[in-house]
Amino acid sequence: MAQNMTTIAQYFALSDLAPQDLKAQGQINNLFADNATVTAADGTTITGKPAIAAFFKAFFTRNQQLRHLQHTVKTVTGYQAQWAVVGQKAGPTLFTLQGYDDYRFTPAGKISRLQVTTS
């Protein structure tokens, strides 16, 4: 359980670095299982590590700076992180969002499922 909470904290910390750090992008990808599924806030579903890597590369290209706050709890089926983010898109546009992520993990501690929901 503690390892999964640590992985979620790493995911958010790396997400703040990844827009300007390719190594952090690679480290995010390594948090996911080979056959993981990500459901983005817009409902798009991405499956498999190569597709997830491409998704995050595009995401971090669009969003040049990010700063997250998050609080994670264990749920019946996995973990849920409530989050808020302030960021800057490519160009001068600033934004704020809040929402929650639902996570499931493999026995080896890799993220097998991530569903992002915005409020």
Coordinates of N, CA and C in Angstrom, one line a residue:
M1 N 0.8 -1.2 0.0 CA 0.0 0.0 0.0 C 0.9 1.3 0.0
A2 N 1.9 1.3 0.9 CA 2.7 2.5 0.9 C 3.5 2.7 -0.4
Q3 N 3.9 1.6 -1.1 CA 4.5 1.8 -2.4 C 3.6 2.4 -3.4
N4 N 2.4 2.1 -3.4 CA 1.4 2.7 -4.4 C 1.2 4.1 -4.1
M5 N 1.1 4.5 -2.8 CA 1.0 5.9 -2.5 C 2.2 6.7 -2.9
T6 N 3.4 6.1 -2.7 CA 4.7 6.7 -3.2 C 4.7 6.9 -4.7
T7 N 4.2 5.9 -5.4 CA 4.2 5.9 -6.9 C 3.3 7.1 -7.3
I8 N 2.1 7.3 -6.7 CA 1.2 8.4 -7.1 C 1.9 9.7 -6.8
A9 N 2.6 9.8 -5.6 CA 3.3 11.1 -5.3 C 4.4 11.3 -6.4
Q10 N 5.1 10.3 -6.8 CA 6.1 10.4 -7.8 C 5.5 10.9 -9.1
Y11 N 4.3 10.3 -9.5 CA 3.6 10.7 -10.7 C 3.4 12.2 -10.8
F12 N 2.9 12.8 -9.7 CA 2.6 14.2 -9.6 C 3.9 15.0 -9.6
A13 N 4.9 14.6 -8.9 CA 6.1 15.4 -8.8 C 6.8 15.4 -10.2
L14 N 6.8 14.2 -10.9 CA 7.4 14.1 -12.2 C 6.6 14.9 -13.2
S15 N 5.3 15.0 -13.0 CA 4.4 15.7 -14.0 C 4.7 17.2 -13.9
D16 N 5.2 17.7 -12.8 CA 5.6 19.1 -12.7 C 6.9 19.4 -13.4
L17 N 7.7 18.4 -13.5 CA 9.0 18.5 -14.1 C 9.0 18.2 -15.6
A18 N 8.1 17.3 -16.0 CA 8.1 16.7 -17.3 C 8.0 17.7 -18.5
P19 N 7.3 18.8 -18.4 CA 7.2 19.7 -19.5 C 8.5 20.2 -20.0
Q20 N 9.5 20.3 -19.1 CA 10.8 20.8 -19.5 C 11.9 19.8 -19.2
D21 N 11.6 18.5 -19.0 CA 12.6 17.5 -18.6 C 12.2 16.2 -19.3
L22 N 12.9 15.8 -20.3 CA 12.6 14.5 -21.0 C 12.9 13.3 -20.1
K23 N 13.9 13.4 -19.2 CA 14.1 12.3 -18.3 C 12.9 12.1 -17.4
A24 N 12.3 13.1 -16.9 CA 11.1 13.0 -16.1 C 9.9 12.3 -16.9
Q25 N 9.8 12.7 -18.2 CA 8.8 12.0 -19.0 C 9.0 10.5 -19.1
G26 N 10.3 10.1 -19.2 CA 10.6 8.7 -19.3 C 10.3 8.0 -17.9
Q27 N 10.6 8.7 -16.8 CA 10.3 8.2 -15.5 C 8.8 8.0 -15.3
I28 N 8.0 8.9 -15.8 CA 6.6 8.8 -15.7 C 6.1 7.5 -16.4
N29 N 6.6 7.3 -17.6 CA 6.3 6.1 -18.4 C 6.6 4.8 -17.7
N30 N 7.8 4.9 -16.9 CA 8.2 3.7 -16.2 C 7.3 3.3 -15.0
L31 N 6.4 4.3 -14.6 CA 5.5 4.0 -13.5 C 4.3 3.1 -14.0
F32 N 4.1 3.0 -15.3 CA 3.0 2.2 -15.8 C 3.4 0.8 -16.2
A33 N 2.4 -0.1 -16.1 CA 2.6 -1.5 -16.6 C 2.6 -1.5 -18.1
D34 N 3.2 -2.5 -18.7 CA 3.2 -2.6 -20.2 C 1.9 -2.5 -20.8
N35 N 0.9 -3.1 -20.2 CA -0.5 -3.1 -20.8 C -1.5 -2.2 -20.1
A36 N -0.9 -1.1 -19.5 CA -1.8 -0.2 -18.7 C -2.8 0.5 -19.6
T37 N -3.8 1.0 -19.0 CA -4.8 1.8 -19.7 C -5.0 3.2 -18.9
V38 N -5.0 4.3 -19.7 CA -5.2 5.6 -19.2 C -6.5 6.1 -19.9
T39 N -7.4 6.6 -19.1 CA -8.5 7.3 -19.6 C -8.4 8.8 -19.3
A40 N -8.2 9.6 -20.3 CA -8.0 11.0 -20.1 C -9.3 11.7 -19.7
A41 N -9.1 13.0 -19.3 CA -10.3 13.7 -18.8 C -11.3 13.9 -19.9
D42 N -10.9 13.9 -21.2 CA -11.9 14.1 -22.3 C -12.5 12.8 -22.7
G43 N -12.2 11.7 -22.0 CA -12.8 10.4 -22.3 C -12.0 9.5 -23.2
T44 N -10.9 10.0 -23.8 CA -10.0 9.3 -24.7 C -9.3 8.2 -23.9
T45 N -9.3 6.9 -24.4 CA -8.7 5.8 -23.7 C -7.4 5.4 -24.5
I46 N -6.3 5.3 -23.7 CA -5.0 5.0 -24.3 C -4.6 3.7 -23.6
T47 N -4.1 2.7 -24.4 CA -3.7 1.4 -23.9 C -2.3 1.1 -24.4
G48 N -1.5 0.6 -23.5 CA -0.2 0.1 -23.8 C 0.9 1.2 -23.6
K49 N 2.0 0.8 -23.2 CA 3.1 1.7 -22.8 C 3.5 2.7 -24.0
P50 N 3.7 2.2 -25.2 CA 4.1 3.1 -26.3 C 3.0 4.2 -26.5
A51 N 1.7 3.8 -26.5 CA 0.7 4.8 -26.7 C 0.6 5.7 -25.5
I52 N 0.8 5.3 -24.3 CA 0.8 6.1 -23.2 C 2.0 7.1 -23.2
A53 N 3.1 6.6 -23.6 CA 4.3 7.5 -23.8 C 4.0 8.6 -24.8
A54 N 3.4 8.3 -25.9 CA 3.0 9.3 -27.0 C 2.0 10.3 -26.4
F55 N 1.0 9.8 -25.7 CA 0.0 10.7 -25.1 C 0.7 11.7 -24.2
F56 N 1.6 11.2 -23.3 CA 2.2 12.1 -22.3 C 3.1 13.1 -23.0
K57 N 3.8 12.6 -24.1 CA 4.7 13.5 -24.8 C 3.9 14.7 -25.4
A58 N 2.8 14.4 -26.0 CA 1.9 15.4 -26.6 C 1.3 16.3 -25.5
F59 N 0.9 15.7 -24.3 CA 0.4 16.5 -23.2 C 1.4 17.5 -22.7
F60 N 2.7 17.0 -22.5 CA 3.7 17.9 -21.9 C 4.2 18.9 -23.0
T61 N 4.0 18.7 -24.2 CA 4.3 19.7 -25.3 C 3.3 20.8 -25.2
R62 N 2.0 20.4 -25.0 CA 1.0 21.5 -24.9 C 1.0 22.3 -23.7
N63 N 1.5 21.7 -22.6 CA 1.5 22.3 -21.3 C 3.0 22.5 -20.9
Q64 N 3.4 23.8 -20.9 CA 4.9 24.1 -20.7 C 5.3 24.2 -19.3
Q65 N 4.3 24.5 -18.4 CA 4.6 24.5 -17.0 C 3.4 24.0 -16.2
L66 N 3.7 23.2 -15.2 CA 2.6 22.6 -14.3 C 3.0 22.6 -12.9
R67 N 2.1 22.9 -12.0 CA 2.3 22.8 -10.5 C 1.1 22.2 -9.9
H68 N 1.3 21.0 -9.3 CA 0.2 20.2 -8.7 C 0.2 20.3 -7.2
L69 N -1.0 20.2 -6.6 CA -1.2 19.8 -5.2 C -2.1 18.6 -5.3
Q70 N -1.9 17.6 -4.4 CA -2.7 16.5 -4.5 C -2.8 15.8 -3.1
H71 N -3.9 15.1 -2.9 CA -4.2 14.3 -1.7 C -4.7 13.0 -2.1
T72 N -4.1 11.9 -1.7 CA -4.4 10.6 -2.1 C -5.0 9.8 -0.9
V73 N -6.0 9.0 -1.2 CA -6.6 8.0 -0.2 C -6.8 6.7 -0.9
K74 N -6.8 5.6 0.0 CA -7.0 4.3 -0.5 C -8.6 4.1 -0.6
T75 N -9.0 3.5 -1.7 CA -10.4 3.2 -1.9 C -10.7 1.7 -1.9
V76 N -11.9 1.3 -2.0 CA -12.2 -0.1 -2.1 C -11.5 -0.8 -3.2
T77 N -11.5 -0.1 -4.4 CA -10.9 -0.7 -5.6 C -9.5 -0.3 -6.0
G78 N -8.9 0.6 -5.3 CA -7.6 1.1 -5.6 C -7.3 2.4 -4.8
Y79 N -6.9 3.4 -5.5 CA -6.5 4.7 -4.9 C -7.2 5.8 -5.6
Q80 N -7.4 6.9 -4.9 CA -8.0 8.1 -5.6 C -7.2 9.3 -5.1
A81 N -6.7 10.1 -6.0 CA -6.0 11.4 -5.7 C -6.8 12.5 -6.2
Q82 N -7.2 13.4 -5.2 CA -7.8 14.7 -5.5 C -6.7 15.6 -5.8
W83 N -6.8 16.4 -6.9 CA -5.7 17.3 -7.3 C -6.2 18.6 -7.8
A84 N -5.3 19.6 -7.7 CA -5.5 20.9 -8.3 C -4.2 21.2 -9.0
V85 N -4.3 21.9 -10.2 CA -3.1 22.3 -10.9 C -3.2 23.7 -11.5
V86 N -2.1 24.4 -11.5 CA -2.0 25.6 -12.2 C -0.9 25.4 -13.3
G87 N -1.2 25.9 -14.5 CA -0.2 25.7 -15.5 C -0.2 26.8 -16.6
Q88 N 0.8 26.6 -17.5 CA 0.9 27.5 -18.6 C 1.0 26.6 -19.9
K89 N 0.0 26.9 -20.8 CA 0.0 26.2 -22.1 C 1.1 26.8 -22.9
A90 N 1.4 26.1 -24.0 CA 2.4 26.6 -25.0 C 1.9 27.9 -25.5
G91 N 2.6 29.0 -25.2 CA 2.1 30.3 -25.4 C 1.8 31.0 -24.1
P92 N 1.2 32.1 -24.1 CA 1.0 32.9 -22.8 C -0.2 32.5 -22.0
T93 N -0.9 31.4 -22.4 CA -2.2 31.1 -21.7 C -2.0 30.4 -20.4
L94 N -2.5 31.0 -19.3 CA -2.4 30.3 -18.0 C -3.8 29.7 -17.7
F95 N -3.8 28.6 -16.9 CA -5.0 27.9 -16.6 C -4.9 27.3 -15.2
T96 N -6.1 27.0 -14.7 CA -6.2 26.2 -13.4 C -7.3 25.1 -13.7
L97 N -7.1 24.0 -13.1 CA -8.0 22.8 -13.1 C -8.0 22.1 -11.8
Q98 N -9.1 21.4 -11.5 CA -9.1 20.5 -10.4 C -9.9 19.3 -10.8
G99 N -9.6 18.2 -10.0 CA -10.3 17.0 -10.3 C -9.8 15.9 -9.5
Y100 N -9.9 14.6 -10.0 CA -9.4 13.5 -9.3 C -9.0 12.4 -10.3
D101 N -8.0 11.6 -9.8 CA -7.5 10.5 -10.6 C -7.8 9.2 -9.8
D102 N -8.3 8.2 -10.5 CA -8.5 6.9 -9.9 C -7.4 6.0 -10.4
Y103 N -6.7 5.2 -9.5 CA -5.6 4.4 -9.9 C -5.9 2.9 -9.5
R104 N -5.4 2.0 -10.3 CA -5.3 0.6 -9.9 C -3.8 0.2 -10.2
F105 N -3.4 -0.8 -9.5 CA -2.0 -1.2 -9.6 C -1.8 -2.7 -9.8
T106 N -0.7 -3.1 -10.5 CA -0.4 -4.5 -10.6 C 0.2 -5.0 -9.2
P107 N 0.3 -6.3 -9.0 CA 1.0 -6.8 -7.8 C 2.5 -6.3 -7.7
A108 N 3.1 -5.9 -8.8 CA 4.5 -5.4 -8.8 C 4.5 -3.9 -8.6
G109 N 3.4 -3.3 -8.4 CA 3.4 -1.9 -8.0 C 3.4 -0.9 -9.2
K110 N 3.1 -1.4 -10.4 CA 3.0 -0.5 -11.6 C 1.6 -0.1 -11.7
I111 N 1.4 1.1 -12.3 CA 0.0 1.6 -12.5 C -0.6 0.8 -13.7
S112 N -1.7 0.1 -13.4 CA -2.4 -0.7 -14.5 C -3.6 0.1 -15.1
R113 N -4.1 1.0 -14.3 CA -5.3 1.8 -14.8 C -5.2 3.2 -14.1
L114 N -5.4 4.2 -15.0 CA -5.5 5.6 -14.5 C -6.7 6.2 -15.2
Q115 N -7.6 6.7 -14.4 CA -8.7 7.4 -15.0 C -8.7 8.8 -14.4
V116 N -8.7 9.8 -15.3 CA -8.6 11.2 -14.9 C -10.0 11.9 -15.1
T117 N -10.5 12.5 -14.1 CA -11.7 13.2 -14.1 C -11.5 14.7 -13.6
T118 N -12.0 15.6 -14.4 CA -11.9 17.0 -14.0 C -13.3 17.5 -13.4
S119 N -13.2 18.4 -12.5 CA -14.4 18.9 -11.8 C -15.0 20.0 -12.6

